[in-house]
Amino acid sequence: MDTTEKKRGTGRKKVPIEKIESSSQRYVTFSKRRTGLFKKASELCILCGAEIAIVVFSPREKVYTFGNPSVDSVVDRFLNQHNHMNALEHDHLQQQKQFIEVSKQLEAEKKKEVIIENLKLSGWDAPIDSLQLYELQQMKQALVQVKKKVVEEFL
Amino acid sequence: MDTTEKKRGTGRKKVPIEKIESSSQRYVTFSKRRTGLFKKASELCILCGAEIAIVVFSPREKVYTFGNPSVDSVVDRFLNQHNHMNALEHDHLQQQKQFIEVSKQLEAEKKKEVIIENLKLSGWDAPIDSLQLYELQQMKQALVQVKKKVVEEFL
DNA sequence: TCAGCTATTTATAAGAT
DNA sequence: TATCTTATAAATAGCTG
């Protein structure tokens, strides 16, 4: 124990809160203090049940994050509740509305398409100029069937 | 100076890092530590030139933020650069694809609807059972017209 | 709930490894 | 550059008003 030669003269010194000019020293400080910051955040979460998201860009442009329960959940909650409605979400809702509208139209149109199909099945595709009385009568029968189907299905 | 009656027995005690049960005590701690956290963040920004965003939801659901240069700028930078493609953006793209798909279908369907309209204009709506030869011939003419229109327009 | 006041616990600047 | 050590600067728990 008694190593009389304890190292002397070292120890923390007061540091002014201003930009650290030495880049190596700056990075050491960044690393230490980032660790401390995240630890404090973690303690605050545990002690008080808080939800916290932290995003840090280092002086070297690297990104570090802390999140409880997760960065995303906290950020989303912030963007929403804060009524902050960013452009992305706004577009998103607009598109949802448009999508629903268009889907409804499409459904309506598809019913109509069945009519076309029935007409084709009934021989509507035949060259009309060559129709004779007999064919006209056949066509009448076909139309009767088509109309019946259509009436049953849509009217 | 020498006020011999200094207050005794007070002072910090070690606190275990676990949820504080007393809600009043919890809030006091939250308030103090949140202030400390934001101060640390501020110092880190100044000392090291970092960019930081912090979002905190208190146990009472209130939101507090710290941002340098601003919460928004840091969060945006995070969401974008991190290639993080969050759920929101993902949904957004999915919906865009669906929307384009459905829009194409709708356009196709609308062309077909014109056929229906032409049929109606040509007297297709008349009661078919009462059609006589004359009417059948009229109808033939109508169909010729319809077919011509349809061919011109769609084929 | 929030602001001061200590007595302590923590965080951390320097230096060494 | 990352960690460990040590002395000191800071943060903060428990009180009081």
PDB file of C-alpha atoms in Angstrom, chain B residues 33-95:
ATOM      1  CA  ARG B  33     -31.202  15.665 -14.148  1.00  0.00           C
ATOM      2  CA  ARG B  34     -32.863  16.846 -17.324  1.00  0.00           C
ATOM      3  CA  THR B  35     -31.285  20.241 -16.748  1.00  0.00           C
ATOM      4  CA  GLY B  36     -27.947  18.559 -16.182  1.00  0.00           C
ATOM      5  CA  LEU B  37     -28.287  16.443 -19.293  1.00  0.00           C
ATOM      6  CA  PHE B  38     -29.028  19.431 -21.497  1.00  0.00           C
ATOM      7  CA  LYS B  39     -26.132  21.334 -19.967  1.00  0.00           C
ATOM      8  CA  LYS B  40     -23.757  18.465 -20.732  1.00  0.00           C
ATOM      9  CA  ALA B  41     -25.039  18.338 -24.275  1.00  0.00           C
ATOM     10  CA  SER B  42     -24.538  22.052 -24.666  1.00  0.00           C
ATOM     11  CA  GLU B  43     -20.972  21.811 -23.413  1.00  0.00           C
ATOM     12  CA  LEU B  44     -20.246  18.951 -25.771  1.00  0.00           C
ATOM     13  CA  CYS B  45     -21.480  21.043 -28.688  1.00  0.00           C
ATOM     14  CA  ILE B  46     -19.320  23.998 -27.731  1.00  0.00           C
ATOM     15  CA  LEU B  47     -16.195  22.105 -26.759  1.00  0.00           C
ATOM     16  CA  CYS B  48     -16.165  19.742 -29.711  1.00  0.00           C
ATOM     17  CA  GLY B  49     -18.309  21.312 -32.410  1.00  0.00           C
ATOM     18  CA  ALA B  50     -20.787  18.438 -32.266  1.00  0.00           C
ATOM     19  CA  GLU B  51     -24.353  18.579 -33.541  1.00  0.00           C
ATOM     20  CA  ILE B  52     -26.825  17.148 -31.081  1.00  0.00           C
ATOM     21  CA  ALA B  53     -30.571  16.580 -30.866  1.00  0.00           C
ATOM     22  CA  ILE B  54     -32.238  15.348 -27.702  1.00  0.00           C
ATOM     23  CA  VAL B  55     -35.918  14.586 -27.251  1.00  0.00           C
ATOM     24  CA  VAL B  56     -37.147  13.669 -23.793  1.00  0.00           C
ATOM     25  CA  PHE B  57     -40.603  12.558 -22.733  1.00  0.00           C
ATOM     26  CA  SER B  58     -41.085  13.070 -19.029  1.00  0.00           C
ATOM     27  CA  PRO B  59     -42.916  10.556 -16.861  1.00  0.00           C
ATOM     28  CA  ARG B  60     -45.815  12.973 -17.202  1.00  0.00           C
ATOM     29  CA  GLU B  61     -45.745  12.734 -20.986  1.00  0.00           C
ATOM     30  CA  LYS B  62     -44.505  16.245 -21.477  1.00  0.00           C
ATOM     31  CA  VAL B  63     -41.847  16.700 -24.130  1.00  0.00           C
ATOM     32  CA  TYR B  64     -38.566  18.593 -23.710  1.00  0.00           C
ATOM     33  CA  THR B  65     -36.014  19.091 -26.428  1.00  0.00           C
ATOM     34  CA  PHE B  66     -32.474  20.232 -26.939  1.00  0.00           C
ATOM     35  CA  GLY B  67     -31.013  20.873 -30.345  1.00  0.00           C
ATOM     36  CA  ASN B  68     -27.861  22.321 -31.822  1.00  0.00           C
ATOM     37  CA  PRO B  69     -28.198  23.801 -34.340  1.00  0.00           C
ATOM     38  CA  SER B  70     -31.808  22.533 -34.050  1.00  0.00           C
ATOM     39  CA  VAL B  71     -33.640  19.323 -33.297  1.00  0.00           C
ATOM     40  CA  ASP B  72     -35.117  19.279 -36.792  1.00  0.00           C
ATOM     41  CA  SER B  73     -31.886  19.726 -38.668  1.00  0.00           C
ATOM     42  CA  VAL B  74     -30.130  17.000 -36.709  1.00  0.00           C
ATOM     43  CA  VAL B  75     -33.050  14.577 -36.912  1.00  0.00           C
ATOM     44  CA  ASP B  76     -33.448  15.175 -40.641  1.00  0.00           C
ATOM     45  CA  ARG B  77     -29.776  14.629 -41.172  1.00  0.00           C
ATOM     46  CA  PHE B  78     -29.992  11.425 -39.185  1.00  0.00           C
ATOM     47  CA  LEU B  79     -33.019  10.077 -41.035  1.00  0.00           C
ATOM     48  CA  ASN B  80     -31.525  10.849 -44.415  1.00  0.00           C
ATOM     49  CA  GLN B  81     -27.821  10.160 -44.213  1.00  0.00           C
ATOM     50  CA  HIS B  82     -28.177   7.152 -42.022  1.00  0.00           C
ATOM     51  CA  ASN B  83     -29.853   5.605 -45.037  1.00  0.00           C
ATOM     52  CA  HIS B  84     -32.135   4.658 -42.276  1.00  0.00           C
ATOM     53  CA  MET B  85     -35.250   4.316 -44.398  1.00  0.00           C
ATOM     54  CA  ASN B  86     -37.606   4.384 -41.479  1.00  0.00           C
ATOM     55  CA  ALA B  87     -40.998   2.789 -41.496  1.00  0.00           C
ATOM     56  CA  LEU B  88     -42.685   5.979 -42.547  1.00  0.00           C
ATOM     57  CA  GLU B  89     -40.595   6.393 -45.642  1.00  0.00           C
ATOM     58  CA  HIS B  90     -40.972   2.752 -46.465  1.00  0.00           C
ATOM     59  CA  ASP B  91     -44.765   2.960 -46.309  1.00  0.00           C
ATOM     60  CA  HIS B  92     -44.585   6.077 -48.376  1.00  0.00           C
ATOM     61  CA  LEU B  93     -42.774   4.361 -51.207  1.00  0.00           C
ATOM     62  CA  GLN B  94     -45.002   1.302 -51.047  1.00  0.00           C
ATOM     63  CA  GLN B  95     -48.034   3.490 -51.359  1.00  0.00           C
TER      64      GLN B  95
END
